[in-house]
PDB file of C-alpha atoms in Angstrom:
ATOM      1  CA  UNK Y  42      15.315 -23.852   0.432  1.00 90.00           C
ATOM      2  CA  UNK Y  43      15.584 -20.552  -0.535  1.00 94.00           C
ATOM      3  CA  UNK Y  44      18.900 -18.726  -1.001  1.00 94.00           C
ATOM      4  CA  UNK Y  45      19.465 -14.522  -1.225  1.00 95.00           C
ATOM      5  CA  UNK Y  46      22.145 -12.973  -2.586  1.00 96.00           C
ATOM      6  CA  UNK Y  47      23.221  -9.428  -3.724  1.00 97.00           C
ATOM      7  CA  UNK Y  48      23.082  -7.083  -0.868  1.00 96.00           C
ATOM      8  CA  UNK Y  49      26.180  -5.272  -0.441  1.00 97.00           C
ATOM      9  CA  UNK Y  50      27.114  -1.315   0.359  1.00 98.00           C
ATOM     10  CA  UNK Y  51      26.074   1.481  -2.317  1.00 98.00           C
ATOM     11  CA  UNK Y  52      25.718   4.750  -2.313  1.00 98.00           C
ATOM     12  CA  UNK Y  53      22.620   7.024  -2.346  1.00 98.00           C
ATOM     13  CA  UNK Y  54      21.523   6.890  -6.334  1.00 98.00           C
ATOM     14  CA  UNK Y  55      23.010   3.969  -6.818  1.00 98.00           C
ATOM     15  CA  UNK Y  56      21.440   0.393  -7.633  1.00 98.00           C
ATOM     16  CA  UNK Y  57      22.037  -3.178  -6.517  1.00 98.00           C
ATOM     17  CA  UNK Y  58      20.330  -6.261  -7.644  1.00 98.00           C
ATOM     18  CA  UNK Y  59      19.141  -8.760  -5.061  1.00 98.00           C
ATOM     19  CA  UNK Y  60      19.091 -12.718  -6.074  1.00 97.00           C
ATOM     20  CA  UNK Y  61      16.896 -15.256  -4.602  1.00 96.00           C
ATOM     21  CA  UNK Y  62      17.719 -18.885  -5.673  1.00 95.00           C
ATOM     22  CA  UNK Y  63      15.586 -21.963  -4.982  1.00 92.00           C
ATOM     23  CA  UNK Y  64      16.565 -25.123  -4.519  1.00 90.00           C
ATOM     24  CA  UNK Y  65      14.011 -28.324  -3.803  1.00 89.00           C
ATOM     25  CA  UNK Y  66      10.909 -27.024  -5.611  1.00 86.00           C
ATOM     26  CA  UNK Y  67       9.516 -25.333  -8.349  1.00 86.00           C
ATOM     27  CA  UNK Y  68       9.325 -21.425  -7.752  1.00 85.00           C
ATOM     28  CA  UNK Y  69       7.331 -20.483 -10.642  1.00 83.00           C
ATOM     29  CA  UNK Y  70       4.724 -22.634  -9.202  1.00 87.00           C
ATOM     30  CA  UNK Y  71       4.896 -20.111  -5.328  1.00 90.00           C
ATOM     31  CA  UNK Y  72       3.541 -16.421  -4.765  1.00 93.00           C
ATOM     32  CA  UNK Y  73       7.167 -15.137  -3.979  1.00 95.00           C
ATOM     33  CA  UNK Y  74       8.097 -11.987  -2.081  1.00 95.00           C
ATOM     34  CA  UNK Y  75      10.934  -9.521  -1.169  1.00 97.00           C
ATOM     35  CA  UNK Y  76      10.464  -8.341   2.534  1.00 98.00           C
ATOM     36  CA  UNK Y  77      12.926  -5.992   4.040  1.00 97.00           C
ATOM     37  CA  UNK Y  78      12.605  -5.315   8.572  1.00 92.00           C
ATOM     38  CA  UNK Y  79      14.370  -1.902   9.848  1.00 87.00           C
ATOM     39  CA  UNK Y  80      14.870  -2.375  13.490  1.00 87.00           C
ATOM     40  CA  UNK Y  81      12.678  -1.473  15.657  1.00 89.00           C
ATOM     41  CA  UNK Y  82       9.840  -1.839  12.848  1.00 89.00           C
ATOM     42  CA  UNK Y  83       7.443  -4.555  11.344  1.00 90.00           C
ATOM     43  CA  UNK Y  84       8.717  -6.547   8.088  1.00 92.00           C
ATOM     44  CA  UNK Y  85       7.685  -4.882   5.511  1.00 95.00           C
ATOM     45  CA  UNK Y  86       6.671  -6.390   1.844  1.00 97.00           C
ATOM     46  CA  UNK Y  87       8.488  -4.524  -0.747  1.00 98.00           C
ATOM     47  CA  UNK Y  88       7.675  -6.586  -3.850  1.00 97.00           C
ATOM     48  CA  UNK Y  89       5.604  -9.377  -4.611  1.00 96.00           C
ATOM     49  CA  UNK Y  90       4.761 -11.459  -7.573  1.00 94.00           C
ATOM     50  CA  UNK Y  91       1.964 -13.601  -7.762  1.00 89.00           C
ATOM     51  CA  UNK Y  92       1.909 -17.411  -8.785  1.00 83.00           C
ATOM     52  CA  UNK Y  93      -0.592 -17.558 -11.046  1.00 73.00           C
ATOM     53  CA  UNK Y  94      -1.068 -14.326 -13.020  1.00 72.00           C
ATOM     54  CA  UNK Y  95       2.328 -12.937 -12.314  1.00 79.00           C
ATOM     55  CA  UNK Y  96       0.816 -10.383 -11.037  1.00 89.00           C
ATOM     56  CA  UNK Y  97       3.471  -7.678  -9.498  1.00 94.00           C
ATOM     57  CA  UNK Y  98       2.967  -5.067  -5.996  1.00 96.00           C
ATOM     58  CA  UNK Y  99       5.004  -2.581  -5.041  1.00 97.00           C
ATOM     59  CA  UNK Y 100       5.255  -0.925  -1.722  1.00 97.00           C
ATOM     60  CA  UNK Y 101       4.575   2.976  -2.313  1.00 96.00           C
ATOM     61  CA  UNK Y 102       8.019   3.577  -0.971  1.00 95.00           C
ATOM     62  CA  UNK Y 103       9.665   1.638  -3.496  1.00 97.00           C
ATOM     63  CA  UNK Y 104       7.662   2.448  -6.386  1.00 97.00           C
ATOM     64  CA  UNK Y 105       9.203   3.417  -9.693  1.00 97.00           C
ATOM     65  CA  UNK Y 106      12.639   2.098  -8.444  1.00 98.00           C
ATOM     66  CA  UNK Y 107      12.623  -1.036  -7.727  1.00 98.00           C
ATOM     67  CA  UNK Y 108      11.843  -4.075 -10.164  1.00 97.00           C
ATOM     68  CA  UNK Y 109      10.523  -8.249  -9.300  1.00 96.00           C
ATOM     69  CA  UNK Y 110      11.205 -10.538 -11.639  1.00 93.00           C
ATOM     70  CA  UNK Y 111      11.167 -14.532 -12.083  1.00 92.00           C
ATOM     71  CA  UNK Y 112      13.502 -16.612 -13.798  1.00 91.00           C
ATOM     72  CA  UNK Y 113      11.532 -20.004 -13.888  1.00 88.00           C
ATOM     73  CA  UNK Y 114      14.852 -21.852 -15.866  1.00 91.00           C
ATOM     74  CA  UNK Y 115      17.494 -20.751 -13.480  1.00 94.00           C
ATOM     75  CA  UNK Y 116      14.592 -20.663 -10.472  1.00 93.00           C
ATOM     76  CA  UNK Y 117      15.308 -17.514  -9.061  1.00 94.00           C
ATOM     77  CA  UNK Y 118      14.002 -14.567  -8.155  1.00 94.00           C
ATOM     78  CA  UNK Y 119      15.624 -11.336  -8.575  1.00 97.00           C
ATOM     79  CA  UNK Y 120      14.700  -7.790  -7.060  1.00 98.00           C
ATOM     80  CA  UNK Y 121      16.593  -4.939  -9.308  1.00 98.00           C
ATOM     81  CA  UNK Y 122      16.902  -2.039  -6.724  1.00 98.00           C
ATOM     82  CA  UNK Y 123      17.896   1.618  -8.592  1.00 98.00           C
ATOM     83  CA  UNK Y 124      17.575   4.970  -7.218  1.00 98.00           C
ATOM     84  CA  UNK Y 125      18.631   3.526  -3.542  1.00 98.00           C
ATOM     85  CA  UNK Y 126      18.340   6.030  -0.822  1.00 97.00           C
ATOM     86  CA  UNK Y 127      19.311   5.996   2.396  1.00 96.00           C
ATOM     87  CA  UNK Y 128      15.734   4.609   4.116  1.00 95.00           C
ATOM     88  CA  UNK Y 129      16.078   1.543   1.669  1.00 97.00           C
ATOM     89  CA  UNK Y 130      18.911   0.177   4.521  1.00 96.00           C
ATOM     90  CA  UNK Y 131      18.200  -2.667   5.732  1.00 96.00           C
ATOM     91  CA  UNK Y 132      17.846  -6.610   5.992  1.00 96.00           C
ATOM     92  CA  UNK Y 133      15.870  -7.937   2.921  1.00 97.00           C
ATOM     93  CA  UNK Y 134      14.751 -11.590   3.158  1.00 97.00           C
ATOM     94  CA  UNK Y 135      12.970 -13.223   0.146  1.00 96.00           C
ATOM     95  CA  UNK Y 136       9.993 -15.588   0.761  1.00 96.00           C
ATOM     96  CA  UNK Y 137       7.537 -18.753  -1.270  1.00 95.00           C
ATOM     97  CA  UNK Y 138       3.981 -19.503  -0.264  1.00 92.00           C
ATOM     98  CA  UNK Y 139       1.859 -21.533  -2.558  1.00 88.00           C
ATOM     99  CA  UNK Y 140      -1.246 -20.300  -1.578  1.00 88.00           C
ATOM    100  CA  UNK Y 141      -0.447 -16.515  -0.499  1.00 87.00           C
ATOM    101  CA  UNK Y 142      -2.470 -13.510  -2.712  1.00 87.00           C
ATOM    102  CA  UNK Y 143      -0.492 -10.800  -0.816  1.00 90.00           C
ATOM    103  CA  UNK Y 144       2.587  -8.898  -0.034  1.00 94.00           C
ATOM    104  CA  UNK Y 145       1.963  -9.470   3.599  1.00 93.00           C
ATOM    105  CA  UNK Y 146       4.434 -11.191   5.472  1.00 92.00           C
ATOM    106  CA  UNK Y 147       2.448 -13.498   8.106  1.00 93.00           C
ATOM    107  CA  UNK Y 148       1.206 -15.577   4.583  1.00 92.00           C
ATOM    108  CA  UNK Y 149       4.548 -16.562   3.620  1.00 94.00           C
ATOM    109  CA  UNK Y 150       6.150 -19.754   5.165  1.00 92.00           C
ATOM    110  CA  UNK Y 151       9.150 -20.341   3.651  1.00 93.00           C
ATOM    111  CA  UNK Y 152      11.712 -17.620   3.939  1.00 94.00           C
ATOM    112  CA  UNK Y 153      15.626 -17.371   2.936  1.00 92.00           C
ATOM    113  CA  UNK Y 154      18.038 -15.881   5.332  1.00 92.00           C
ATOM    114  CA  UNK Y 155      18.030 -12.347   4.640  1.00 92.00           C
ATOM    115  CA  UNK Y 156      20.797 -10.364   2.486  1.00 96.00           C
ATOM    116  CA  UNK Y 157      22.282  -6.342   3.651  1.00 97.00           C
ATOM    117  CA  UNK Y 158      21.804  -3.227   2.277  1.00 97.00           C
ATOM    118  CA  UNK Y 159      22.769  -0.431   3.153  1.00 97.00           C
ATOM    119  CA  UNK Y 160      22.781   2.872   1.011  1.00 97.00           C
ATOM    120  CA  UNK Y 161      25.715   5.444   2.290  1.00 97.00           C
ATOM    121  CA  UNK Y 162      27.729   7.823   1.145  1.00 95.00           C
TER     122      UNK Y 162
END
């Protein structure tokens, strides 16, 4: 089971960081992703971080501003979000696959329940 956390109202510059606790499993052992999905549009993978390697991806969009990284003793996930403009509002849901290689959505099975943003003034 996945739980995120941290979303919350900021304004435009400002950061927030996003939490995404496990429970039942062993993350560090899971490709796990942050995904956010404006309406009207696909899901998007923001960041990613690979199970093996720890490999990282960044969507362009995010680049530069936004940091994954893995705690394996607490088992979570966080997503450190600076530099938050408006265009980063939106639902972000984090997501485990043991076998996925990339940020894209349709190879992730497990998913949390999604945690607001939204970047106003």
């Amino acid at each position: 089971q996945l739980q995120a956390s941290g979303g919350g109202l900021v304004q435009p510059g400002g950061s927030l960081r996003l939490s995404c606790a496990a429970s039942g499993f062993t993350l560090g052992r899971y490709a796990i992703g942050w995904f956010r999905q404006a309406p009207g549009k696909e899901r998007e993978g923001v960041s990613c971080i690979g199970s093996n390697d720890g490999s990282t991806y960044y969507a362009d969009s995010v680049k530069g501003r936004f940091t994954i990284s893995r705690d394996n003793v607490k088992n979570t996930v966080y997503l450190q979000m600076n530099s938050l403009k408006p265009e980063d509002t939106t639902v972000y849901y984090c997501a485990t696959d043991r076998l996925a290689t990339t940020c894209i959505s349709y190879e992730y099975d497990d998913w949390g329940q999604g945690t607001q943003v939204t970047v106003s003034s």
